[in-house]
mmCIF file with all atom_site columns, C-alpha atoms in Angstrom:
data_model
loop_
_atom_site.group_PDB
_atom_site.id
_atom_site.type_symbol
_atom_site.label_atom_id
_atom_site.label_alt_id
_atom_site.label_comp_id
_atom_site.label_asym_id
_atom_site.label_entity_id
_atom_site.label_seq_id
_atom_site.pdbx_PDB_ins_code
_atom_site.Cartn_x
_atom_site.Cartn_y
_atom_site.Cartn_z
_atom_site.occupancy
_atom_site.B_iso_or_equiv
_atom_site.pdbx_formal_charge
_atom_site.auth_seq_id
_atom_site.auth_comp_id
_atom_site.auth_asym_id
_atom_site.auth_atom_id
_atom_site.pdbx_PDB_model_num
ATOM 1   C CA . MET A 1 1   ? 80.630  -150.545 -75.955 1.00 40.00 ? 1   MET A CA 1
ATOM 2   C CA . SER A 1 2   ? 83.578  -152.632 -74.405 1.00 39.00 ? 2   SER A CA 1
ATOM 3   C CA . THR A 1 3   ? 85.926  -150.458 -71.821 1.00 43.00 ? 3   THR A CA 1
ATOM 4   C CA . GLY A 1 4   ? 88.054  -153.468 -71.372 1.00 42.00 ? 4   GLY A CA 1
ATOM 5   C CA . ASN A 1 5   ? 87.425  -153.298 -67.492 1.00 45.00 ? 5   ASN A CA 1
ATOM 6   C CA . GLU A 1 6   ? 84.744  -156.050 -67.129 1.00 50.00 ? 6   GLU A CA 1
ATOM 7   C CA . ALA A 1 7   ? 86.109  -159.365 -64.769 1.00 55.00 ? 7   ALA A CA 1
ATOM 8   C CA . PRO A 1 8   ? 86.519  -162.485 -66.910 1.00 57.00 ? 8   PRO A CA 1
ATOM 9   C CA . ALA A 1 9   ? 83.121  -164.002 -66.057 1.00 64.00 ? 9   ALA A CA 1
ATOM 10  C CA . THR A 1 10  ? 83.276  -166.778 -63.524 1.00 72.00 ? 10  THR A CA 1
ATOM 11  C CA . TRP A 1 11  ? 81.334  -170.237 -65.134 1.00 70.00 ? 11  TRP A CA 1
ATOM 12  C CA . LEU A 1 12  ? 79.657  -172.520 -62.606 1.00 75.00 ? 12  LEU A CA 1
ATOM 13  C CA . SER A 1 13  ? 78.494  -175.825 -62.981 1.00 75.00 ? 13  SER A CA 1
ATOM 14  C CA . GLN A 1 14  ? 74.827  -176.255 -62.437 1.00 80.00 ? 14  GLN A CA 1
ATOM 15  C CA . ASP A 1 15  ? 75.664  -178.075 -59.247 1.00 81.00 ? 15  ASP A CA 1
ATOM 16  C CA . ALA A 1 16  ? 77.903  -175.289 -57.870 1.00 80.00 ? 16  ALA A CA 1
ATOM 17  C CA . HIS A 1 17  ? 75.802  -173.210 -58.581 1.00 85.00 ? 17  HIS A CA 1
ATOM 18  C CA . ASP A 1 18  ? 72.947  -175.270 -56.498 1.00 87.00 ? 18  ASP A CA 1
ATOM 19  C CA . ARG A 1 19  ? 75.582  -175.834 -53.885 1.00 87.00 ? 19  ARG A CA 1
ATOM 20  C CA . LEU A 1 20  ? 76.362  -171.579 -53.498 1.00 88.00 ? 20  LEU A CA 1
ATOM 21  C CA . GLN A 1 21  ? 72.610  -171.013 -53.960 1.00 93.00 ? 21  GLN A CA 1
ATOM 22  C CA . ALA A 1 22  ? 71.990  -173.603 -50.710 1.00 93.00 ? 22  ALA A CA 1
ATOM 23  C CA . GLU A 1 23  ? 74.398  -172.376 -48.574 1.00 92.00 ? 23  GLU A CA 1
ATOM 24  C CA . LEU A 1 24  ? 73.455  -168.844 -49.175 1.00 93.00 ? 24  LEU A CA 1
ATOM 25  C CA . ASP A 1 25  ? 69.836  -169.873 -48.298 1.00 95.00 ? 25  ASP A CA 1
ATOM 26  C CA . GLU A 1 26  ? 70.921  -171.050 -45.147 1.00 95.00 ? 26  GLU A CA 1
ATOM 27  C CA . HIS A 1 27  ? 72.804  -168.358 -44.235 1.00 94.00 ? 27  HIS A CA 1
ATOM 28  C CA . ILE A 1 28  ? 69.922  -166.083 -44.445 1.00 95.00 ? 28  ILE A CA 1
ATOM 29  C CA . ALA A 1 29  ? 67.539  -168.574 -43.225 1.00 96.00 ? 29  ALA A CA 1
ATOM 30  C CA . ASN A 1 30  ? 70.285  -168.373 -39.876 1.00 94.00 ? 30  ASN A CA 1
ATOM 31  C CA . ARG A 1 31  ? 70.049  -164.265 -39.655 1.00 95.00 ? 31  ARG A CA 1
ATOM 32  C CA . PRO A 1 32  ? 67.244  -164.560 -37.114 1.00 95.00 ? 32  PRO A CA 1
ATOM 33  C CA . ALA A 1 33  ? 69.560  -167.222 -34.915 1.00 93.00 ? 33  ALA A CA 1
ATOM 34  C CA . ILE A 1 34  ? 72.245  -165.011 -34.299 1.00 92.00 ? 34  ILE A CA 1
ATOM 35  C CA . ALA A 1 35  ? 70.653  -162.316 -33.954 1.00 93.00 ? 35  ALA A CA 1
ATOM 36  C CA . ALA A 1 36  ? 68.971  -163.785 -30.872 1.00 93.00 ? 36  ALA A CA 1
ATOM 37  C CA . GLU A 1 37  ? 72.661  -164.834 -29.735 1.00 91.00 ? 37  GLU A CA 1
ATOM 38  C CA . ILE A 1 38  ? 73.270  -161.076 -29.837 1.00 90.00 ? 38  ILE A CA 1
ATOM 39  C CA . ASN A 1 39  ? 70.403  -160.057 -28.352 1.00 90.00 ? 39  ASN A CA 1
ATOM 40  C CA . ALA A 1 40  ? 70.387  -162.608 -25.240 1.00 89.00 ? 40  ALA A CA 1
ATOM 41  C CA . ARG A 1 41  ? 73.829  -161.730 -25.172 1.00 87.00 ? 41  ARG A CA 1
ATOM 42  C CA . ARG A 1 42  ? 73.699  -158.638 -24.887 1.00 85.00 ? 42  ARG A CA 1
ATOM 43  C CA . GLU A 1 43  ? 71.076  -158.408 -21.481 1.00 87.00 ? 43  GLU A CA 1
ATOM 44  C CA . GLU A 1 44  ? 73.656  -160.571 -20.077 1.00 82.00 ? 44  GLU A CA 1
ATOM 45  C CA . GLY A 1 45  ? 75.569  -156.918 -18.838 1.00 78.00 ? 45  GLY A CA 1
ATOM 46  C CA . ASP A 1 46  ? 78.334  -154.641 -19.550 1.00 77.00 ? 46  ASP A CA 1
ATOM 47  C CA . LEU A 1 47  ? 78.963  -155.108 -23.531 1.00 77.00 ? 47  LEU A CA 1
ATOM 48  C CA . ARG A 1 48  ? 83.073  -154.380 -22.698 1.00 78.00 ? 48  ARG A CA 1
ATOM 49  C CA . GLU A 1 49  ? 83.544  -157.142 -20.915 1.00 80.00 ? 49  GLU A CA 1
ATOM 50  C CA . ASN A 1 50  ? 81.082  -159.380 -22.820 1.00 83.00 ? 50  ASN A CA 1
ATOM 51  C CA . GLY A 1 51  ? 83.013  -161.876 -25.196 1.00 85.00 ? 51  GLY A CA 1
ATOM 52  C CA . GLY A 1 52  ? 79.765  -163.901 -25.846 1.00 85.00 ? 52  GLY A CA 1
ATOM 53  C CA . TYR A 1 53  ? 78.330  -160.724 -27.023 1.00 88.00 ? 53  TYR A CA 1
ATOM 54  C CA . HIS A 1 54  ? 81.604  -159.777 -29.100 1.00 88.00 ? 54  HIS A CA 1
ATOM 55  C CA . ALA A 1 55  ? 81.864  -162.991 -30.956 1.00 90.00 ? 55  ALA A CA 1
ATOM 56  C CA . ALA A 1 56  ? 78.311  -163.226 -31.401 1.00 90.00 ? 56  ALA A CA 1
ATOM 57  C CA . ARG A 1 57  ? 78.836  -160.129 -33.465 1.00 91.00 ? 57  ARG A CA 1
ATOM 58  C CA . GLU A 1 58  ? 81.937  -161.025 -35.091 1.00 93.00 ? 58  GLU A CA 1
ATOM 59  C CA . GLU A 1 59  ? 79.931  -164.362 -35.990 1.00 92.00 ? 59  GLU A CA 1
ATOM 60  C CA . GLN A 1 60  ? 77.337  -161.948 -37.428 1.00 94.00 ? 60  GLN A CA 1
ATOM 61  C CA . GLY A 1 61  ? 79.741  -159.777 -39.612 1.00 93.00 ? 61  GLY A CA 1
ATOM 62  C CA . LYS A 1 62  ? 81.329  -163.161 -41.077 1.00 93.00 ? 62  LYS A CA 1
ATOM 63  C CA . ALA A 1 63  ? 78.068  -164.538 -42.161 1.00 93.00 ? 63  ALA A CA 1
ATOM 64  C CA . GLU A 1 64  ? 77.042  -160.655 -43.677 1.00 94.00 ? 64  GLU A CA 1
ATOM 65  C CA . GLY A 1 65  ? 80.341  -161.033 -45.450 1.00 92.00 ? 65  GLY A CA 1
ATOM 66  C CA . ARG A 1 66  ? 79.328  -164.022 -46.687 1.00 91.00 ? 66  ARG A CA 1
ATOM 67  C CA . ILE A 1 67  ? 75.972  -163.688 -48.074 1.00 93.00 ? 67  ILE A CA 1
ATOM 68  C CA . ARG A 1 68  ? 76.963  -160.223 -49.744 1.00 92.00 ? 68  ARG A CA 1
ATOM 69  C CA . TYR A 1 69  ? 79.708  -162.323 -51.573 1.00 89.00 ? 69  TYR A CA 1
ATOM 70  C CA . LEU A 1 70  ? 77.844  -165.066 -52.482 1.00 89.00 ? 70  LEU A CA 1
ATOM 71  C CA . GLN A 1 71  ? 74.469  -162.809 -53.622 1.00 92.00 ? 71  GLN A CA 1
ATOM 72  C CA . GLU A 1 72  ? 77.000  -161.244 -56.027 1.00 88.00 ? 72  GLU A CA 1
ATOM 73  C CA . LEU A 1 73  ? 79.063  -163.873 -57.334 1.00 85.00 ? 73  LEU A CA 1
ATOM 74  C CA . LEU A 1 74  ? 75.323  -165.783 -58.006 1.00 88.00 ? 74  LEU A CA 1
ATOM 75  C CA . ARG A 1 75  ? 74.214  -162.742 -60.166 1.00 87.00 ? 75  ARG A CA 1
ATOM 76  C CA . THR A 1 76  ? 77.302  -162.386 -62.002 1.00 84.00 ? 76  THR A CA 1
ATOM 77  C CA . ALA A 1 77  ? 77.928  -166.266 -62.519 1.00 81.00 ? 77  ALA A CA 1
ATOM 78  C CA . LYS A 1 78  ? 77.434  -168.050 -66.441 1.00 78.00 ? 78  LYS A CA 1
ATOM 79  C CA . VAL A 1 79  ? 76.131  -171.442 -65.411 1.00 79.00 ? 79  VAL A CA 1
ATOM 80  C CA . GLY A 1 80  ? 76.824  -174.114 -68.129 1.00 73.00 ? 80  GLY A CA 1
ATOM 81  C CA . GLU A 1 81  ? 79.510  -175.066 -69.691 1.00 64.00 ? 81  GLU A CA 1
ATOM 82  C CA . ALA A 1 82  ? 81.764  -172.331 -70.249 1.00 61.00 ? 82  ALA A CA 1
ATOM 83  C CA . PRO A 1 83  ? 82.615  -171.766 -74.173 1.00 57.00 ? 83  PRO A CA 1
ATOM 84  C CA . SER A 1 84  ? 85.741  -173.327 -75.921 1.00 58.00 ? 84  SER A CA 1
ATOM 85  C CA . ALA A 1 85  ? 88.305  -170.869 -76.417 1.00 67.00 ? 85  ALA A CA 1
ATOM 86  C CA . ASP A 1 86  ? 91.730  -170.695 -77.951 1.00 79.00 ? 86  ASP A CA 1
ATOM 87  C CA . ALA A 1 87  ? 93.491  -169.389 -75.272 1.00 84.00 ? 87  ALA A CA 1
ATOM 88  C CA . VAL A 1 88  ? 93.974  -170.099 -71.586 1.00 87.00 ? 88  VAL A CA 1
ATOM 89  C CA . SER A 1 89  ? 91.135  -168.607 -69.920 1.00 84.00 ? 89  SER A CA 1
ATOM 90  C CA . PRO A 1 90  ? 89.744  -168.589 -65.942 1.00 82.00 ? 90  PRO A CA 1
ATOM 91  C CA . GLY A 1 91  ? 87.510  -171.773 -65.958 1.00 80.00 ? 91  GLY A CA 1
ATOM 92  C CA . MET A 1 92  ? 89.939  -173.723 -68.222 1.00 85.00 ? 92  MET A CA 1
ATOM 93  C CA . VAL A 1 93  ? 91.919  -177.067 -66.704 1.00 89.00 ? 93  VAL A CA 1
ATOM 94  C CA . VAL A 1 94  ? 95.416  -176.303 -67.954 1.00 92.00 ? 94  VAL A CA 1
ATOM 95  C CA . THR A 1 95  ? 98.611  -178.780 -68.021 1.00 94.00 ? 95  THR A CA 1
ATOM 96  C CA . ILE A 1 96  ? 101.956 -176.985 -68.042 1.00 94.00 ? 96  ILE A CA 1
ATOM 97  C CA . TYR A 1 97  ? 105.777 -178.266 -67.727 1.00 94.00 ? 97  TYR A CA 1
ATOM 98  C CA . PHE A 1 98  ? 108.241 -176.765 -65.807 1.00 91.00 ? 98  PHE A CA 1
ATOM 99  C CA . ASP A 1 99  ? 111.345 -175.273 -67.088 1.00 88.00 ? 99  ASP A CA 1
ATOM 100 C CA . ASP A 1 100 ? 112.188 -177.548 -69.975 1.00 82.00 ? 100 ASP A CA 1
ATOM 101 C CA . ASP A 1 101 ? 111.195 -180.391 -68.189 1.00 86.00 ? 101 ASP A CA 1
ATOM 102 C CA . THR A 1 102 ? 108.912 -181.626 -70.270 1.00 85.00 ? 102 THR A CA 1
ATOM 103 C CA . ASN A 1 103 ? 108.109 -185.122 -67.671 1.00 89.00 ? 103 ASN A CA 1
ATOM 104 C CA . ASP A 1 104 ? 107.588 -182.206 -65.049 1.00 90.00 ? 104 ASP A CA 1
ATOM 105 C CA . THR A 1 105 ? 104.044 -181.340 -65.710 1.00 92.00 ? 105 THR A CA 1
ATOM 106 C CA . GLU A 1 106 ? 101.039 -180.263 -63.222 1.00 93.00 ? 106 GLU A CA 1
ATOM 107 C CA . THR A 1 107 ? 97.377  -180.090 -64.065 1.00 93.00 ? 107 THR A CA 1
ATOM 108 C CA . PHE A 1 108 ? 95.312  -177.783 -62.158 1.00 92.00 ? 108 PHE A CA 1
ATOM 109 C CA . LEU A 1 109 ? 91.932  -175.742 -62.762 1.00 88.00 ? 109 LEU A CA 1
ATOM 110 C CA . LEU A 1 110 ? 92.365  -171.913 -63.018 1.00 88.00 ? 110 LEU A CA 1
ATOM 111 C CA . GLY A 1 111 ? 89.247  -170.925 -61.477 1.00 84.00 ? 111 GLY A CA 1
ATOM 112 C CA . SER A 1 112 ? 87.597  -169.748 -58.060 1.00 77.00 ? 112 SER A CA 1
ATOM 113 C CA . ARG A 1 113 ? 87.986  -171.036 -54.510 1.00 71.00 ? 113 ARG A CA 1
ATOM 114 C CA . GLU A 1 114 ? 84.214  -171.845 -54.500 1.00 72.00 ? 114 GLU A CA 1
ATOM 115 C CA . ILE A 1 115 ? 85.176  -173.977 -57.555 1.00 71.00 ? 115 ILE A CA 1
ATOM 116 C CA . ALA A 1 116 ? 87.537  -175.558 -55.874 1.00 68.00 ? 116 ALA A CA 1
ATOM 117 C CA . ALA A 1 117 ? 85.150  -178.185 -54.061 1.00 67.00 ? 117 ALA A CA 1
ATOM 118 C CA . THR A 1 118 ? 83.815  -179.380 -57.368 1.00 69.00 ? 118 THR A CA 1
ATOM 119 C CA . THR A 1 119 ? 86.903  -181.374 -58.412 1.00 76.00 ? 119 THR A CA 1
ATOM 120 C CA . ASP A 1 120 ? 90.038  -182.874 -56.735 1.00 82.00 ? 120 ASP A CA 1
ATOM 121 C CA . LEU A 1 121 ? 92.235  -180.717 -58.980 1.00 85.00 ? 121 LEU A CA 1
ATOM 122 C CA . THR A 1 122 ? 94.317  -178.001 -57.760 1.00 88.00 ? 122 THR A CA 1
ATOM 123 C CA . VAL A 1 123 ? 92.889  -174.863 -58.236 1.00 88.00 ? 123 VAL A CA 1
ATOM 124 C CA . TYR A 1 124 ? 95.014  -171.959 -58.628 1.00 89.00 ? 124 TYR A CA 1
ATOM 125 C CA . SER A 1 125 ? 93.724  -168.378 -59.280 1.00 87.00 ? 125 SER A CA 1
ATOM 126 C CA . PRO A 1 126 ? 93.661  -166.183 -62.275 1.00 87.00 ? 126 PRO A CA 1
ATOM 127 C CA . GLU A 1 127 ? 94.935  -163.751 -60.222 1.00 87.00 ? 127 GLU A CA 1
ATOM 128 C CA . SER A 1 128 ? 98.056  -165.495 -58.573 1.00 89.00 ? 128 SER A CA 1
ATOM 129 C CA . ALA A 1 129 ? 101.622 -165.071 -60.211 1.00 91.00 ? 129 ALA A CA 1
ATOM 130 C CA . LEU A 1 130 ? 101.224 -167.854 -62.459 1.00 91.00 ? 130 LEU A CA 1
ATOM 131 C CA . GLY A 1 131 ? 97.345  -167.531 -63.576 1.00 90.00 ? 131 GLY A CA 1
ATOM 132 C CA . LYS A 1 132 ? 98.202  -164.432 -64.363 1.00 91.00 ? 132 LYS A CA 1
ATOM 133 C CA . ALA A 1 133 ? 101.098 -165.606 -66.404 1.00 92.00 ? 133 ALA A CA 1
ATOM 134 C CA . ILE A 1 134 ? 98.964  -168.334 -68.156 1.00 93.00 ? 134 ILE A CA 1
ATOM 135 C CA . LEU A 1 135 ? 96.152  -166.220 -68.875 1.00 89.00 ? 135 LEU A CA 1
ATOM 136 C CA . GLY A 1 136 ? 95.911  -165.432 -72.544 1.00 88.00 ? 136 GLY A CA 1
ATOM 137 C CA . GLY A 1 137 ? 98.428  -168.083 -73.256 1.00 89.00 ? 137 GLY A CA 1
ATOM 138 C CA . ARG A 1 138 ? 98.296  -170.958 -76.041 1.00 89.00 ? 138 ARG A CA 1
ATOM 139 C CA . ALA A 1 139 ? 99.251  -174.606 -76.611 1.00 89.00 ? 139 ALA A CA 1
ATOM 140 C CA . GLY A 1 140 ? 103.377 -174.301 -76.558 1.00 91.00 ? 140 GLY A CA 1
ATOM 141 C CA . GLN A 1 141 ? 104.064 -170.675 -75.171 1.00 92.00 ? 141 GLN A CA 1
ATOM 142 C CA . THR A 1 142 ? 106.685 -170.181 -72.955 1.00 93.00 ? 142 THR A CA 1
ATOM 143 C CA . CYS A 1 143 ? 106.020 -167.953 -69.795 1.00 92.00 ? 143 CYS A CA 1
ATOM 144 C CA . THR A 1 144 ? 107.756 -166.854 -66.711 1.00 93.00 ? 144 THR A CA 1
ATOM 145 C CA . TYR A 1 145 ? 106.267 -165.453 -63.722 1.00 92.00 ? 145 TYR A CA 1
ATOM 146 C CA . THR A 1 146 ? 107.980 -164.503 -60.181 1.00 91.00 ? 146 THR A CA 1
ATOM 147 C CA . ALA A 1 147 ? 106.789 -167.085 -57.429 1.00 86.00 ? 147 ALA A CA 1
ATOM 148 C CA . PRO A 1 148 ? 106.164 -166.046 -53.485 1.00 86.00 ? 148 PRO A CA 1
ATOM 149 C CA . SER A 1 149 ? 109.639 -167.227 -52.674 1.00 89.00 ? 149 SER A CA 1
ATOM 150 C CA . GLY A 1 150 ? 111.162 -164.666 -55.270 1.00 90.00 ? 150 GLY A CA 1
ATOM 151 C CA . ALA A 1 151 ? 112.235 -167.431 -57.805 1.00 90.00 ? 151 ALA A CA 1
ATOM 152 C CA . ASP A 1 152 ? 111.763 -166.922 -61.335 1.00 92.00 ? 152 ASP A CA 1
ATOM 153 C CA . ILE A 1 153 ? 109.761 -169.936 -62.757 1.00 92.00 ? 153 ILE A CA 1
ATOM 154 C CA . LYS A 1 154 ? 109.416 -171.048 -65.936 1.00 94.00 ? 154 LYS A CA 1
ATOM 155 C CA . VAL A 1 155 ? 106.495 -172.905 -67.652 1.00 94.00 ? 155 VAL A CA 1
ATOM 156 C CA . THR A 1 156 ? 105.451 -173.929 -70.869 1.00 93.00 ? 156 THR A CA 1
ATOM 157 C CA . VAL A 1 157 ? 101.248 -174.636 -71.786 1.00 93.00 ? 157 VAL A CA 1
ATOM 158 C CA . VAL A 1 158 ? 100.973 -178.252 -72.781 1.00 92.00 ? 158 VAL A CA 1
ATOM 159 C CA . SER A 1 159 ? 97.173  -178.158 -73.167 1.00 90.00 ? 159 SER A CA 1
ATOM 160 C CA . PHE A 1 160 ? 93.966  -176.696 -71.887 1.00 86.00 ? 160 PHE A CA 1
ATOM 161 C CA . GLU A 1 161 ? 90.277  -177.363 -71.931 1.00 84.00 ? 161 GLU A CA 1
ATOM 162 C CA . PRO A 1 162 ? 87.126  -176.479 -70.245 1.00 79.00 ? 162 PRO A CA 1
ATOM 163 C CA . PHE A 1 163 ? 86.371  -177.675 -66.947 1.00 76.00 ? 163 PHE A CA 1
ATOM 164 C CA . SER A 1 164 ? 83.185  -179.410 -66.664 1.00 69.00 ? 164 SER A CA 1
ATOM 165 C CA . GLY A 1 165 ? 82.824  -179.899 -63.479 1.00 62.00 ? 165 GLY A CA 1
#
């Protein structure tokens, strides 16, 4: 039974999945080197004034955070082509126009920043103001959102299609 709380699936091309898996493997393989660096710095003496030790610990924290993020992303992501949909959803290449000017268009990918490395398209998060406004939209539908500057911006969905990466 669906509770309506599930996040939309993250779709990754096989290439994007393989690149993220390789990054994860590299971070995991680098764990002993980071631990050795921390131990070497710890032996230098007073930890309160040991910048090298604190820098190594910070690097370890960032690496561990990235490892956890990648593990969860790869565990939950769906690999392959996103199913075609009849409304704008994450993983779609979307074309919109601004205000009522059909010549002022923008085409972008609605998705996660991890997928940005697989495309030259601009990527907007589904959680961004624009992303939230157009999610579930259909071709021809006009939406308004508030930009970070505070201005209200009106956009109309022209088209959308699954990203093929």
